[in-house]
Coordinates of C-alpha atoms (C1' of nucleotides) in Angstrom, one line a residue:
Chain A
M23 CA 6.8 1.2 -3.2
T24 CA 6.0 2.5 0.3
N25 CA 9.0 1.7 2.9
L26 CA 9.4 0.3 6.4
S27 CA 9.1 1.7 9.9
P28 CA 12.0 0.0 12.1
R29 CA 9.5 -1.8 14.2
Q30 CA 7.5 -2.8 11.3
Q31 CA 10.8 -4.3 9.5
Q32 CA 11.7 -5.8 13.5
I33 CA 8.3 -7.8 13.8
L34 CA 8.9 -9.1 10.3
E35 CA 12.3 -10.6 10.8
F36 CA 11.1 -11.3 14.5
L37 CA 8.4 -13.5 12.6
R38 CA 11.0 -15.2 9.9
A39 CA 13.4 -16.4 12.9
F40 CA 10.1 -17.7 14.8
I41 CA 8.6 -19.6 11.6
E42 CA 12.0 -20.8 11.3
E43 CA 12.5 -22.0 14.5
H44 CA 8.9 -23.5 15.7
D45 CA 7.5 -24.5 12.4
Y46 CA 4.3 -22.3 13.3
P47 CA 3.8 -18.7 13.2
P48 CA 3.6 -16.9 16.3
S49 CA 0.8 -15.4 19.0
I50 CA 0.8 -11.3 19.0
R51 CA 1.6 -11.6 22.4
D52 CA 4.8 -14.0 21.6
I53 CA 5.5 -10.7 18.9
Q54 CA 5.2 -8.5 21.3
E55 CA 7.6 -10.0 23.9
G56 CA 9.7 -10.9 21.5
C57 CA 10.6 -7.6 20.2
G58 CA 10.3 -5.4 23.4
I59 CA 6.6 -4.2 22.7
S60 CA 4.9 -2.6 25.8
S61 CA 1.2 -3.5 23.9
T62 CA -0.3 -6.2 21.6
S63 CA -2.5 -3.3 20.2
V64 CA 1.0 -2.0 18.7
V65 CA 1.6 -5.3 17.1
D66 CA -1.9 -5.5 15.9
Y67 CA -1.3 -1.7 14.3
N68 CA 2.0 -2.7 12.7
L69 CA 0.8 -6.1 11.7
R70 CA -2.0 -4.3 9.7
K71 CA 0.4 -2.2 8.2
L72 CA 2.1 -5.0 7.0
E73 CA -0.6 -6.6 5.2
E74 CA -1.5 -3.4 4.0
K75 CA 1.6 -3.7 2.4
G76 CA 1.7 -6.8 1.4
Y77 CA 4.3 -8.7 3.5
I78 CA 1.8 -10.8 5.2
R79 CA -1.1 -12.2 4.9
R80 CA -3.0 -12.8 8.2
D81 CA -6.2 -14.6 9.1
R82 CA -8.5 -12.4 11.3
E83 CA -9.7 -13.9 14.6
I84 CA -7.7 -16.9 14.2
S85 CA -4.5 -17.3 16.4
R86 CA -1.4 -17.1 15.1
G87 CA -3.2 -16.6 11.8
I88 CA -0.1 -15.5 10.5
E89 CA 1.2 -16.1 6.5
L90 CA 4.4 -14.4 5.1
L91 CA 4.7 -13.7 1.7
G92 CA 6.5 -12.5 -1.0
A93 CA 10.1 -13.9 -1.9
R94 CA 11.4 -14.4 1.5
G95 CA 8.5 -16.6 2.6
R96 CA 7.5 -18.0 -0.6
R97 CA 7.8 -21.9 0.6
P98 CA 8.5 -24.0 -2.4
R99 CA 6.8 -26.9 -3.1
I100 CA 8.9 -29.8 -1.8
I101 CA 8.8 -33.1 -3.5
E102 CA 9.7 -36.4 -1.5
V103 CA 11.5 -38.8 -3.7
P104 CA 12.2 -42.0 -2.3
L105 CA 15.5 -43.3 -2.0
L106 CA 15.6 -46.9 -3.2
G107 CA 19.3 -48.1 -2.8
T108 CA 22.8 -47.5 -2.9
I109 CA 24.4 -47.6 -6.6
A110 CA 27.8 -49.2 -7.7
A111 CA 27.6 -51.5 -4.2
G112 CA 26.8 -55.4 -5.2
Q113 CA 23.2 -55.3 -5.0
P114 CA 21.0 -54.9 -7.6
I115 CA 18.5 -52.2 -7.7
P116 CA 14.9 -53.0 -8.9
V117 CA 13.6 -50.9 -11.4
P118 CA 10.5 -49.2 -9.9
T119 CA 7.0 -49.7 -11.5
S120 CA 4.4 -47.1 -10.5
D121 CA 2.2 -48.2 -8.3
R122 CA 4.8 -50.6 -5.9
W123 CA 7.8 -48.3 -6.2
A124 CA 7.5 -46.2 -3.3
A125 CA 6.8 -49.7 -1.4
D126 CA 11.2 -50.2 -1.6
A127 CA 12.0 -47.1 -0.3
E128 CA 14.5 -46.9 2.3
D129 CA 13.6 -43.2 3.1
Y130 CA 12.1 -39.9 1.2
V131 CA 14.7 -37.2 0.3
P132 CA 12.5 -34.2 0.3
V133 CA 14.1 -31.4 -2.5
T134 CA 12.2 -28.8 -4.4
E135 CA 9.8 -29.5 -7.3
D136 CA 12.2 -28.5 -9.6
M137 CA 14.8 -31.0 -9.3
V138 CA 12.2 -33.1 -11.0
R139 CA 10.6 -31.0 -12.8
G140 CA 8.0 -32.3 -15.7
R141 CA 9.1 -36.1 -14.4
T142 CA 7.2 -38.9 -12.7
N143 CA 8.6 -41.6 -11.4
V144 CA 11.6 -40.2 -10.1
F145 CA 13.6 -42.0 -7.5
A146 CA 16.9 -41.5 -5.5
L147 CA 20.1 -43.8 -5.3
R148 CA 22.9 -43.2 -2.9
V149 CA 26.4 -42.8 -5.1
R150 CA 29.2 -45.5 -3.7
G151 CA 32.8 -44.2 -5.5
K152 CA 34.0 -41.8 -6.9
S153 CA 34.1 -42.9 -10.6
M154 CA 31.6 -39.6 -11.7
I155 CA 33.9 -37.3 -9.7
E156 CA 34.4 -35.2 -13.4
D157 CA 30.5 -34.6 -13.5
L158 CA 30.0 -33.6 -9.8
I159 CA 29.0 -36.7 -8.2
D160 CA 31.1 -37.2 -5.9
D161 CA 31.1 -40.4 -3.0
G162 CA 28.1 -40.2 -0.7
D163 CA 26.2 -38.3 -3.0
I164 CA 22.5 -38.4 -4.0
V165 CA 21.2 -38.9 -7.9
F166 CA 17.7 -38.6 -9.3
L167 CA 16.6 -40.9 -12.1
E168 CA 13.9 -41.6 -14.3
P169 CA 13.2 -45.1 -14.5
T170 CA 14.0 -46.0 -18.2
R171 CA 14.6 -48.8 -20.5
H172 CA 16.7 -47.1 -23.2
A173 CA 19.3 -44.4 -23.5
D174 CA 21.5 -42.3 -26.1
D175 CA 25.1 -42.0 -26.4
G176 CA 26.6 -40.4 -23.5
D177 CA 23.9 -40.4 -21.0
R178 CA 24.2 -40.5 -17.9
V179 CA 22.8 -43.9 -16.8
A180 CA 22.1 -46.7 -14.1
V181 CA 22.3 -49.7 -16.4
W182 CA 22.6 -53.4 -14.4
L183 CA 25.8 -55.5 -15.1
K184 CA 24.1 -59.2 -15.6
D185 CA 27.8 -60.5 -15.6
R186 CA 29.3 -58.7 -12.3
G187 CA 25.7 -59.2 -10.9
E188 CA 25.8 -54.9 -9.9
V189 CA 24.4 -51.9 -10.8
T190 CA 26.8 -49.0 -11.8
L191 CA 26.1 -45.3 -12.9
K192 CA 28.2 -44.2 -16.1
R193 CA 28.1 -42.5 -19.1
I194 CA 27.3 -45.2 -22.4
Y195 CA 28.1 -45.1 -25.7
R196 CA 27.0 -47.3 -28.6
E197 CA 30.3 -48.4 -30.7
N198 CA 30.2 -50.9 -33.2
G199 CA 28.3 -53.3 -32.0
R200 CA 29.0 -52.9 -28.3
I201 CA 28.6 -51.0 -25.1
R202 CA 31.5 -48.9 -23.5
L203 CA 30.5 -47.4 -20.1
Q204 CA 32.4 -44.7 -19.4
P205 CA 33.4 -43.5 -15.5
A206 CA 33.9 -39.5 -15.8
N207 CA 36.7 -40.1 -14.0
S208 CA 40.2 -40.0 -15.7
T209 CA 41.5 -42.2 -13.6
M210 CA 39.7 -44.9 -14.4
E211 CA 39.5 -46.9 -17.7
P212 CA 36.0 -47.6 -19.5
I213 CA 34.1 -51.1 -18.7
Y214 CA 33.5 -52.5 -22.5
T215 CA 30.9 -54.8 -22.9
T216 CA 28.1 -56.6 -25.3
P217 CA 24.4 -54.7 -25.5
D218 CA 22.7 -58.1 -24.3
N219 CA 25.2 -57.8 -21.1
V220 CA 23.8 -54.8 -20.2
E221 CA 20.0 -53.7 -18.9
I222 CA 19.8 -50.1 -18.1
Q223 CA 17.6 -49.1 -15.2
G224 CA 16.9 -45.6 -15.1
R225 CA 18.7 -42.0 -16.7
F226 CA 20.3 -39.2 -14.8
I227 CA 18.1 -36.0 -13.8
S228 CA 20.5 -34.4 -11.3
S229 CA 22.2 -34.8 -7.8
I230 CA 22.7 -33.2 -4.6
R231 CA 24.8 -33.5 -1.5
P232 CA 22.9 -34.4 1.3
S233 CA 23.5 -32.0 4.1
D234 CA 24.0 -35.6 7.2
Chain B
M14 CA 6.4 -50.6 15.4
T15 CA 3.2 -49.6 16.9
N16 CA 0.5 -49.2 13.7
L17 CA -1.8 -45.9 13.7
S18 CA -5.8 -46.4 13.7
P19 CA -7.6 -44.8 11.0
R20 CA -8.8 -42.2 13.1
Q21 CA -5.1 -41.4 13.4
Q22 CA -3.8 -41.8 10.1
Q23 CA -7.0 -39.6 9.2
I24 CA -5.7 -36.5 11.4
L25 CA -2.4 -37.0 10.7
E26 CA -3.5 -36.4 6.8
F27 CA -5.3 -33.4 7.7
L28 CA -2.9 -32.0 9.6
R29 CA -0.5 -32.3 5.7
A30 CA -3.2 -30.9 4.3
F31 CA -4.5 -28.2 6.2
I32 CA -0.5 -26.9 6.7
E33 CA 0.3 -27.4 2.8
E34 CA -2.8 -24.9 2.5
H35 CA -2.6 -22.7 5.4
D36 CA 1.1 -22.6 6.3
Y37 CA 0.2 -22.6 10.1
P38 CA -1.2 -25.6 12.4
P39 CA -4.4 -25.9 12.7
S40 CA -6.3 -25.9 15.9
I41 CA -7.8 -29.0 18.2
R42 CA -11.8 -27.7 16.6
D43 CA -9.7 -27.5 13.6
I44 CA -8.8 -30.9 13.3
Q45 CA -12.0 -31.8 14.7
E46 CA -14.1 -30.2 12.1
G47 CA -11.7 -30.9 9.6
C48 CA -12.1 -34.8 10.3
G49 CA -15.9 -35.2 11.6
I50 CA -15.2 -35.8 14.8
S51 CA -17.8 -35.0 17.8
S52 CA -16.0 -34.0 20.6
T53 CA -12.4 -31.9 20.7
S54 CA -11.4 -34.4 23.5
V55 CA -10.7 -37.5 21.1
V56 CA -8.8 -35.0 18.8
D57 CA -6.9 -34.7 21.9
Y58 CA -6.8 -38.0 22.9
N59 CA -5.5 -39.3 19.2
L60 CA -3.1 -36.5 19.3
R61 CA -1.1 -37.8 22.3
K62 CA -0.8 -41.2 20.7
L63 CA 0.8 -39.4 17.2
E64 CA 3.0 -38.1 19.5
E65 CA 3.7 -40.9 21.5
K66 CA 4.7 -42.6 18.5
G67 CA 7.1 -39.8 16.9
Y68 CA 4.9 -38.6 14.3
I69 CA 3.9 -35.1 15.9
R70 CA 5.7 -32.7 18.5
R71 CA 3.3 -31.1 20.6
D72 CA 3.8 -27.3 22.3
R73 CA 1.5 -27.6 25.0
E74 CA -0.4 -24.9 26.4
I75 CA -0.2 -23.4 23.5
S76 CA -2.7 -23.0 20.3
R77 CA -1.5 -24.9 17.3
G78 CA 1.7 -26.0 18.7
I79 CA 1.9 -29.0 16.8
E80 CA 4.6 -30.0 14.4
L81 CA 4.8 -32.8 12.0
L82 CA 7.6 -35.1 12.6
G83 CA 9.3 -37.7 10.5
A84 CA 10.2 -38.1 6.7
R85 CA 7.2 -36.6 5.3
G86 CA 7.3 -33.5 7.8
R87 CA 10.8 -33.2 7.6
R88 CA 11.2 -29.3 6.3
P89 CA 14.8 -29.2 4.2
R90 CA 16.1 -26.3 5.2
I91 CA 15.3 -23.7 2.0
I92 CA 18.2 -21.2 0.9
E93 CA 17.2 -18.4 -1.3
V94 CA 20.1 -18.4 -3.7
P95 CA 20.2 -14.6 -5.5
L96 CA 19.5 -14.8 -9.5
L97 CA 21.9 -12.3 -10.9
G98 CA 20.6 -12.1 -14.2
T99 CA 20.7 -14.0 -17.6
I100 CA 23.9 -15.8 -19.0
A101 CA 24.6 -16.1 -22.9
A102 CA 22.8 -12.9 -23.2
G103 CA 24.8 -9.6 -24.3
Q104 CA 25.4 -7.8 -20.8
P105 CA 28.0 -8.6 -18.8
I106 CA 27.8 -10.3 -15.2
P107 CA 29.3 -8.3 -11.9
V108 CA 30.7 -11.2 -10.4
P109 CA 29.3 -10.8 -6.6
T110 CA 31.3 -9.9 -3.6
S111 CA 30.3 -11.2 -0.3
D112 CA 28.8 -7.7 1.0
R113 CA 27.6 -6.6 -2.3
W114 CA 26.3 -9.3 -4.1
A115 CA 22.8 -9.5 -3.0
A116 CA 22.1 -5.8 -3.5
D117 CA 21.6 -6.9 -7.0
A118 CA 20.0 -9.7 -7.4
E119 CA 16.3 -9.7 -9.4
D120 CA 15.1 -12.2 -7.5
Y121 CA 15.9 -15.1 -5.2
V122 CA 15.3 -18.7 -6.0
P123 CA 14.5 -21.0 -3.4
V124 CA 16.0 -24.2 -2.9
T125 CA 17.4 -26.7 -1.0
E126 CA 20.4 -26.4 1.3
D127 CA 22.0 -29.4 -0.5
M128 CA 22.3 -27.9 -3.3
V129 CA 24.8 -25.5 -2.6
R130 CA 26.4 -27.6 0.0
G131 CA 29.2 -26.7 1.4
R132 CA 29.1 -23.7 -0.6
T133 CA 28.7 -19.8 0.7
N134 CA 28.2 -17.0 -1.6
V135 CA 26.6 -18.9 -4.5
F136 CA 24.6 -17.1 -7.3
A137 CA 22.1 -18.1 -9.6
L138 CA 21.5 -17.2 -13.5
R139 CA 19.0 -17.7 -16.0
V140 CA 20.6 -19.6 -18.6
R141 CA 19.6 -18.8 -22.7
G142 CA 20.6 -21.3 -25.1
K143 CA 21.3 -24.9 -26.0
S144 CA 24.8 -24.9 -25.6
M145 CA 24.7 -27.2 -22.7
I146 CA 22.3 -28.9 -23.7
E147 CA 24.1 -32.6 -23.3
D148 CA 25.4 -31.8 -20.0
L149 CA 21.3 -31.7 -19.0
I150 CA 21.0 -27.7 -19.1
D151 CA 18.4 -26.4 -21.5
D152 CA 17.2 -23.3 -22.2
G153 CA 15.5 -21.5 -19.4
D154 CA 17.6 -23.5 -16.4
I155 CA 18.5 -22.2 -13.9
V156 CA 22.3 -22.5 -13.2
F157 CA 24.0 -22.2 -9.5
L158 CA 27.7 -21.1 -10.0
E159 CA 30.5 -20.4 -7.0
P160 CA 32.3 -17.3 -7.7
T161 CA 35.8 -18.0 -8.6
R162 CA 38.5 -16.5 -10.9
H163 CA 40.4 -20.0 -11.7
A164 CA 39.1 -23.5 -12.9
D165 CA 40.3 -26.6 -14.2
D166 CA 40.6 -28.3 -17.5
G167 CA 36.6 -29.6 -18.5
D168 CA 35.4 -27.7 -15.1
R169 CA 32.0 -25.7 -16.4
V170 CA 33.0 -22.0 -16.2
A171 CA 30.9 -18.8 -16.5
V172 CA 33.4 -16.7 -18.5
W173 CA 33.6 -13.1 -19.4
L174 CA 34.7 -12.5 -22.8
K175 CA 36.0 -9.4 -23.5
D176 CA 36.2 -9.2 -27.0
R177 CA 32.8 -9.8 -27.6
G178 CA 31.0 -8.5 -24.0
E179 CA 29.0 -11.2 -23.4
V180 CA 29.1 -14.1 -20.6
T181 CA 29.0 -17.7 -21.6
L182 CA 28.6 -21.3 -19.9
K183 CA 30.7 -23.6 -21.4
R184 CA 33.5 -26.2 -20.6
I185 CA 36.8 -25.0 -20.8
Y186 CA 40.1 -26.1 -21.6
R187 CA 43.8 -25.0 -21.8
E188 CA 45.2 -26.2 -25.3
N189 CA 49.3 -24.9 -25.4
G190 CA 48.8 -21.2 -25.1
R191 CA 44.8 -20.8 -25.8
I192 CA 41.8 -21.6 -24.6
R193 CA 39.1 -23.7 -25.7
L194 CA 35.6 -23.4 -25.0
Q195 CA 33.9 -26.5 -25.4
P196 CA 30.1 -26.5 -25.5
A197 CA 27.8 -29.5 -24.8
N198 CA 26.3 -29.6 -27.9
S199 CA 27.6 -31.9 -30.4
T200 CA 26.0 -29.4 -32.7
M201 CA 27.7 -26.6 -31.8
E202 CA 31.6 -25.3 -32.4
P203 CA 33.9 -24.6 -29.9
I204 CA 35.3 -21.2 -29.3
Y205 CA 39.4 -20.6 -29.6
T206 CA 40.2 -17.5 -28.0
T207 CA 43.4 -16.4 -25.9
P208 CA 43.6 -16.6 -22.2
D209 CA 43.8 -12.6 -21.6
N210 CA 40.5 -12.2 -23.5
V211 CA 38.5 -14.3 -21.3
E212 CA 37.4 -13.9 -17.6
I213 CA 36.0 -16.9 -15.3
Q214 CA 32.9 -15.0 -13.5
G215 CA 32.1 -18.6 -11.5
R216 CA 31.9 -22.7 -11.4
F217 CA 28.7 -24.5 -12.1
I218 CA 27.9 -26.5 -9.0
S219 CA 24.2 -27.5 -10.2
S220 CA 21.5 -26.7 -11.9
I221 CA 17.6 -26.7 -12.0
R222 CA 14.5 -26.9 -14.4
P223 CA 12.3 -23.7 -12.9
S224 CA 8.8 -24.5 -12.3
D225 CA 7.7 -21.3 -13.8
Chain C
dG23 C1' -20.8 -61.7 34.7
dC24 C1' -16.2 -58.9 35.9
dG25 C1' -12.5 -56.4 35.2
dC26 C1' -9.3 -53.9 31.5
dC27 C1' -8.7 -51.0 28.1
dG28 C1' -8.8 -48.4 23.9
dT29 C1' -11.6 -45.3 22.0
dC30 C1' -15.2 -41.8 22.2
dC31 C1' -18.4 -38.3 24.1
dG32 C1' -20.2 -34.0 26.2
dA33 C1' -19.7 -30.3 28.9
dA34 C1' -16.9 -27.2 31.4
dC35 C1' -12.8 -24.7 33.1
dG36 C1' -9.3 -21.5 32.7
dG37 C1' -5.8 -19.8 30.3
dA38 C1' -4.3 -17.9 25.5
dT39 C1' -4.7 -15.0 21.7
dG40 C1' -7.2 -11.2 18.5
dT41 C1' -9.5 -7.0 18.9
dT42 C1' -11.4 -2.1 20.3
dC43 C1' -11.1 1.6 22.4
dG44 C1' -9.6 6.2 24.9
dC45 C1' -5.7 8.4 25.8
dG46 C1' -1.3 10.2 24.9
dG47 C1' 3.7 11.9 22.5
dC48 C1' 5.2 14.2 18.8
dA49 C1' 6.4 16.4 14.4
dA50 C1' 4.7 18.6 9.9
dC51 C1' 2.0 22.3 8.7
dG52 C1' -1.2 26.2 8.4
Chain D
dC3 C1' -1.9 27.6 18.8
dG4 C1' -4.9 24.4 16.3
dT5 C1' -5.2 20.2 13.6
dT6 C1' -3.9 15.9 11.1
dG7 C1' -1.3 12.2 10.7
dC8 C1' 1.9 8.1 12.3
dC9 C1' 2.9 5.6 15.9
dG10 C1' 2.7 3.9 20.6
dC11 C1' 0.4 2.6 25.5
dG12 C1' -2.5 0.0 28.5
dA13 C1' -6.6 -2.1 30.0
dA14 C1' -11.1 -3.9 29.3
dC15 C1' -13.5 -8.0 25.9
dA16 C1' -14.9 -11.6 23.3
dT17 C1' -13.5 -15.3 21.4
dC18 C1' -10.4 -18.9 20.6
dC19 C1' -8.6 -22.9 22.2
dG20 C1' -6.2 -27.0 24.8
dT21 C1' -7.1 -29.5 28.6
dT22 C1' -9.4 -32.0 31.7
dC23 C1' -13.3 -35.1 34.4
dG24 C1' -17.3 -38.0 34.3
dG25 C1' -19.3 -41.2 32.3
dA26 C1' -20.3 -44.4 27.8
dC27 C1' -19.4 -48.2 24.4
dG28 C1' -17.5 -52.4 22.7
dG29 C1' -13.5 -56.3 22.2
dC30 C1' -10.9 -59.2 25.5
dG31 C1' -9.4 -62.3 28.9
dC32 C1' -10.7 -65.0 33.1

DNA sequence: GCGCCGTCCGAACGGATGTTCGCGGCAACG
DNA sequence: CGTTGCCGCGAACATCCGTTCGGACGGCGC
């Protein structure tokens, strides 16, 4: 593989930094100034080299028509998951239907598509409480759920407890006629209830710790 | 909240599609042509409106100086996590050190920073096998680990089994002098071994199902 | 009608920007 | 030494592109 000259590495690094900051690519003269190059033709020359070597793609004759390629430039596809509310709080959460769920969103959580791969209708909930701490779900985390009405034993599910009027996130187990809702926190006791008192809202897929 | 005129919605949608496709913003004349508008000044007029209403940000006098703002335009910070190899295979995995770990990467996995929030030195491994299926980790998934030498009971860890010469991902439990490595798969038996035979390589943080 | 306002139109201006061309330095090589 | 290839320099050129200006159209209130 052909190597890069120092100048070319410098330009490539400048490209990354500039796009990161501005969300649009630099002009040739931006690169010239940013890299301390005395002529635009030098920039053009090296950009051609970078294109030959497959590091960038250029749309000729178009200003700022530079795209970064390769592993560090590949931009993953971003999915906006609707954030519908908070779980383990006193409010019921409507199970979204495919056509109207987005309307209830209070916000959207951008994630890479890998987080929800192969699933549609995924929605997000903010977590309150530490009842699932041993499943790496902490207070303030965001969980992604897929809407479903049924679950297998041991699944982490959001369940609507009719008698308490609230939704909670627990592992679910069916034990000779009753339901055990098991927190992933050894300091907390499981909830025992009856099948007709619970309504499964969604099944846990993954979680993140939001940055803000 | 001020609403958007049809023209403004149209332009906003065009902006998203164009950036999605090209990785750089359109020029005013690109928008003009793409939206079937007869004059650049109309585009400029509506872009000003969109800026007033907070949907975009413009760098004046700069070609293609348009940034999308708001929930659908906010681009999450992408972290490139080095993918160091495959786990549950016959090869040992070197625990990365802060200065040389990236050199061993065979690839990089782009994820939102939420996935590894607050952690540095996170690395990724491809999973082979279904031993952790009940922890939502399937064959082919990618797991993110933070390098560590110790873990608490019940943690999911990557451990190096000296006698077998392989690394595996299991839940770890210390039981009166010996180690139990528990798969999250009810059809599989735990591995019992001794503390001096295991070497913890990293602690599980999260996982994704890659798209390709 | 009259004025006001939001929106759109067409054209022109001038700066921003990609491209090209001739020239020069420099190292490698015969 | 002459040639070749790589790289850099400066200037000129032709577009590209954001901006501005005068004008027009239609809805609305007085």
